[in-house]
Amino acid sequence: MGIFDRISHAILGSARDAPAKSFPDTDPATPASPAGSDELGMPSPPGPGAPQSDQIAERPPIVTDPATGAPPPPSRPDVDIAAILDAAARMSGQKLDWRHSIVDLMKAIGMDASIQERKDLATELGYSGDKGDSATMNIFVHKTLMKRLAENGGRVPSDLLD
């Protein structure tokens, strides 16, 4: 797994992997019955209008792109990057400015922010400048990272995408 993938998973994955909320009227101590069964696990009879065993259930049409005939790409989650990173910075117990510093962003999510890690991330993100000029490299990495997070389902503040 690359460095960008680890960052992406730390930020976007936390929202994607969040457990589904339970309904207030369910008792977590009581196991749920499988779908289509009663409380004893016995199959439920089909309801009115349900296909009988000798009928074929009608499926909804598959939506495709008229130009290519391909199905649409799966929808991406709309993850609020600022909220996640603000919370991560608060939880770190440090004063971190993730909005302007790639070092602080990496620290906020518990990653190694060493110069070598940032150089490797710069290479991964396509930086072709002088890696000895860490200030210029860090600015490139931060801006490119924000753009890539936005491309992968993150809602990034517009001032960070300029």
mmCIF file with all atom_site columns, N, CA and C in Angstrom, residues 8 12 16 75-81 147-156:
data_model
loop_
_atom_site.group_PDB
_atom_site.id
_atom_site.type_symbol
_atom_site.label_atom_id
_atom_site.label_alt_id
_atom_site.label_comp_id
_atom_site.label_asym_id
_atom_site.label_entity_id
_atom_site.label_seq_id
_atom_site.pdbx_PDB_ins_code
_atom_site.Cartn_x
_atom_site.Cartn_y
_atom_site.Cartn_z
_atom_site.occupancy
_atom_site.B_iso_or_equiv
_atom_site.pdbx_formal_charge
_atom_site.auth_seq_id
_atom_site.auth_comp_id
_atom_site.auth_asym_id
_atom_site.auth_atom_id
_atom_site.pdbx_PDB_model_num
ATOM 1  N N  . SER A 1 8   ? -5.174  8.307  2.386  1.00 0.00 ? 8   SER A N  1
ATOM 2  C CA . SER A 1 8   ? -6.558  8.257  1.931  1.00 0.00 ? 8   SER A CA 1
ATOM 3  C C  . SER A 1 8   ? -7.397  7.357  2.830  1.00 0.00 ? 8   SER A C  1
ATOM 4  N N  . LEU A 1 12  ? -10.421 9.105  4.371  1.00 0.00 ? 12  LEU A N  1
ATOM 5  C CA . LEU A 1 12  ? -11.668 8.698  3.710  1.00 0.00 ? 12  LEU A CA 1
ATOM 6  C C  . LEU A 1 12  ? -12.167 7.363  4.231  1.00 0.00 ? 12  LEU A C  1
ATOM 7  N N  . ARG A 1 16  ? -15.861 5.810  5.439  1.00 0.00 ? 16  ARG A N  1
ATOM 8  C CA . ARG A 1 16  ? -16.451 4.699  4.675  1.00 0.00 ? 16  ARG A CA 1
ATOM 9  C C  . ARG A 1 16  ? -16.649 3.473  5.545  1.00 0.00 ? 16  ARG A C  1
ATOM 10 N N  . SER A 1 75  ? -20.964 5.208  -6.945 1.00 0.00 ? 75  SER A N  1
ATOM 11 C CA . SER A 1 75  ? -20.928 6.524  -6.316 1.00 0.00 ? 75  SER A CA 1
ATOM 12 C C  . SER A 1 75  ? -19.904 6.533  -5.197 1.00 0.00 ? 75  SER A C  1
ATOM 13 N N  . ARG A 1 76  ? -19.250 7.666  -5.068 1.00 0.00 ? 76  ARG A N  1
ATOM 14 C CA . ARG A 1 76  ? -18.242 7.820  -4.028 1.00 0.00 ? 76  ARG A CA 1
ATOM 15 C C  . ARG A 1 76  ? -18.875 8.519  -2.836 1.00 0.00 ? 76  ARG A C  1
ATOM 16 N N  . PRO A 1 77  ? -18.377 8.204  -1.659 1.00 0.00 ? 77  PRO A N  1
ATOM 17 C CA . PRO A 1 77  ? -18.921 8.899  -0.506 1.00 0.00 ? 77  PRO A CA 1
ATOM 18 C C  . PRO A 1 77  ? -18.492 10.360 -0.530 1.00 0.00 ? 77  PRO A C  1
ATOM 19 N N  . ASP A 1 78  ? -19.300 11.204 0.051  1.00 0.00 ? 78  ASP A N  1
ATOM 20 C CA . ASP A 1 78  ? -18.983 12.614 0.161  1.00 0.00 ? 78  ASP A CA 1
ATOM 21 C C  . ASP A 1 78  ? -18.480 12.825 1.583  1.00 0.00 ? 78  ASP A C  1
ATOM 22 N N  . VAL A 1 79  ? -17.167 12.778 1.765  1.00 0.00 ? 79  VAL A N  1
ATOM 23 C CA . VAL A 1 79  ? -16.557 12.813 3.084  1.00 0.00 ? 79  VAL A CA 1
ATOM 24 C C  . VAL A 1 79  ? -16.006 14.209 3.346  1.00 0.00 ? 79  VAL A C  1
ATOM 25 N N  . ASP A 1 80  ? -16.396 14.795 4.467  1.00 0.00 ? 80  ASP A N  1
ATOM 26 C CA . ASP A 1 80  ? -15.948 16.129 4.856  1.00 0.00 ? 80  ASP A CA 1
ATOM 27 C C  . ASP A 1 80  ? -14.531 16.048 5.420  1.00 0.00 ? 80  ASP A C  1
ATOM 28 N N  . ILE A 1 81  ? -13.556 16.344 4.555  1.00 0.00 ? 81  ILE A N  1
ATOM 29 C CA . ILE A 1 81  ? -12.145 16.259 4.921  1.00 0.00 ? 81  ILE A CA 1
ATOM 30 C C  . ILE A 1 81  ? -11.827 17.183 6.093  1.00 0.00 ? 81  ILE A C  1
ATOM 31 N N  . LYS A 1 147 ? -6.111  17.697 -3.866 1.00 0.00 ? 147 LYS A N  1
ATOM 32 C CA . LYS A 1 147 ? -6.796  17.425 -5.134 1.00 0.00 ? 147 LYS A CA 1
ATOM 33 C C  . LYS A 1 147 ? -7.131  15.943 -5.264 1.00 0.00 ? 147 LYS A C  1
ATOM 34 N N  . ARG A 1 148 ? -6.197  15.091 -4.915 1.00 0.00 ? 148 ARG A N  1
ATOM 35 C CA . ARG A 1 148 ? -6.428  13.644 -5.028 1.00 0.00 ? 148 ARG A CA 1
ATOM 36 C C  . ARG A 1 148 ? -7.495  13.164 -4.049 1.00 0.00 ? 148 ARG A C  1
ATOM 37 N N  . LEU A 1 149 ? -7.517  13.737 -2.845 1.00 0.00 ? 149 LEU A N  1
ATOM 38 C CA . LEU A 1 149 ? -8.567  13.373 -1.894 1.00 0.00 ? 149 LEU A CA 1
ATOM 39 C C  . LEU A 1 149 ? -9.936  13.777 -2.435 1.00 0.00 ? 149 LEU A C  1
ATOM 40 N N  . ALA A 1 150 ? -9.991  14.960 -3.053 1.00 0.00 ? 150 ALA A N  1
ATOM 41 C CA . ALA A 1 150 ? -11.248 15.425 -3.654 1.00 0.00 ? 150 ALA A CA 1
ATOM 42 C C  . ALA A 1 150 ? -11.675 14.495 -4.783 1.00 0.00 ? 150 ALA A C  1
ATOM 43 N N  . GLU A 1 151 ? -10.739 14.016 -5.585 1.00 0.00 ? 151 GLU A N  1
ATOM 44 C CA . GLU A 1 151 ? -11.046 13.103 -6.689 1.00 0.00 ? 151 GLU A CA 1
ATOM 45 C C  . GLU A 1 151 ? -11.539 11.751 -6.189 1.00 0.00 ? 151 GLU A C  1
ATOM 46 N N  . ASN A 1 152 ? -11.206 11.433 -4.942 1.00 0.00 ? 152 ASN A N  1
ATOM 47 C CA . ASN A 1 152 ? -11.551 10.127 -4.390 1.00 0.00 ? 152 ASN A CA 1
ATOM 48 C C  . ASN A 1 152 ? -12.696 10.183 -3.390 1.00 0.00 ? 152 ASN A C  1
ATOM 49 N N  . GLY A 1 153 ? -13.503 11.218 -3.472 1.00 0.00 ? 153 GLY A N  1
ATOM 50 C CA . GLY A 1 153 ? -14.699 11.268 -2.641 1.00 0.00 ? 153 GLY A CA 1
ATOM 51 C C  . GLY A 1 153 ? -14.639 12.192 -1.453 1.00 0.00 ? 153 GLY A C  1
ATOM 52 N N  . GLY A 1 154 ? -13.552 12.934 -1.321 1.00 0.00 ? 154 GLY A N  1
ATOM 53 C CA . GLY A 1 154 ? -13.462 13.871 -0.209 1.00 0.00 ? 154 GLY A CA 1
ATOM 54 C C  . GLY A 1 154 ? -14.008 15.233 -0.582 1.00 0.00 ? 154 GLY A C  1
ATOM 55 N N  . ARG A 1 155 ? -14.694 15.859 0.347  1.00 0.00 ? 155 ARG A N  1
ATOM 56 C CA . ARG A 1 155 ? -15.152 17.237 0.165  1.00 0.00 ? 155 ARG A CA 1
ATOM 57 C C  . ARG A 1 155 ? -14.110 18.125 0.815  1.00 0.00 ? 155 ARG A C  1
ATOM 58 N N  . VAL A 1 156 ? -13.275 18.728 -0.028 1.00 0.00 ? 156 VAL A N  1
ATOM 59 C CA . VAL A 1 156 ? -12.146 19.540 0.419  1.00 0.00 ? 156 VAL A CA 1
ATOM 60 C C  . VAL A 1 156 ? -12.542 21.012 0.329  1.00 0.00 ? 156 VAL A C  1
#
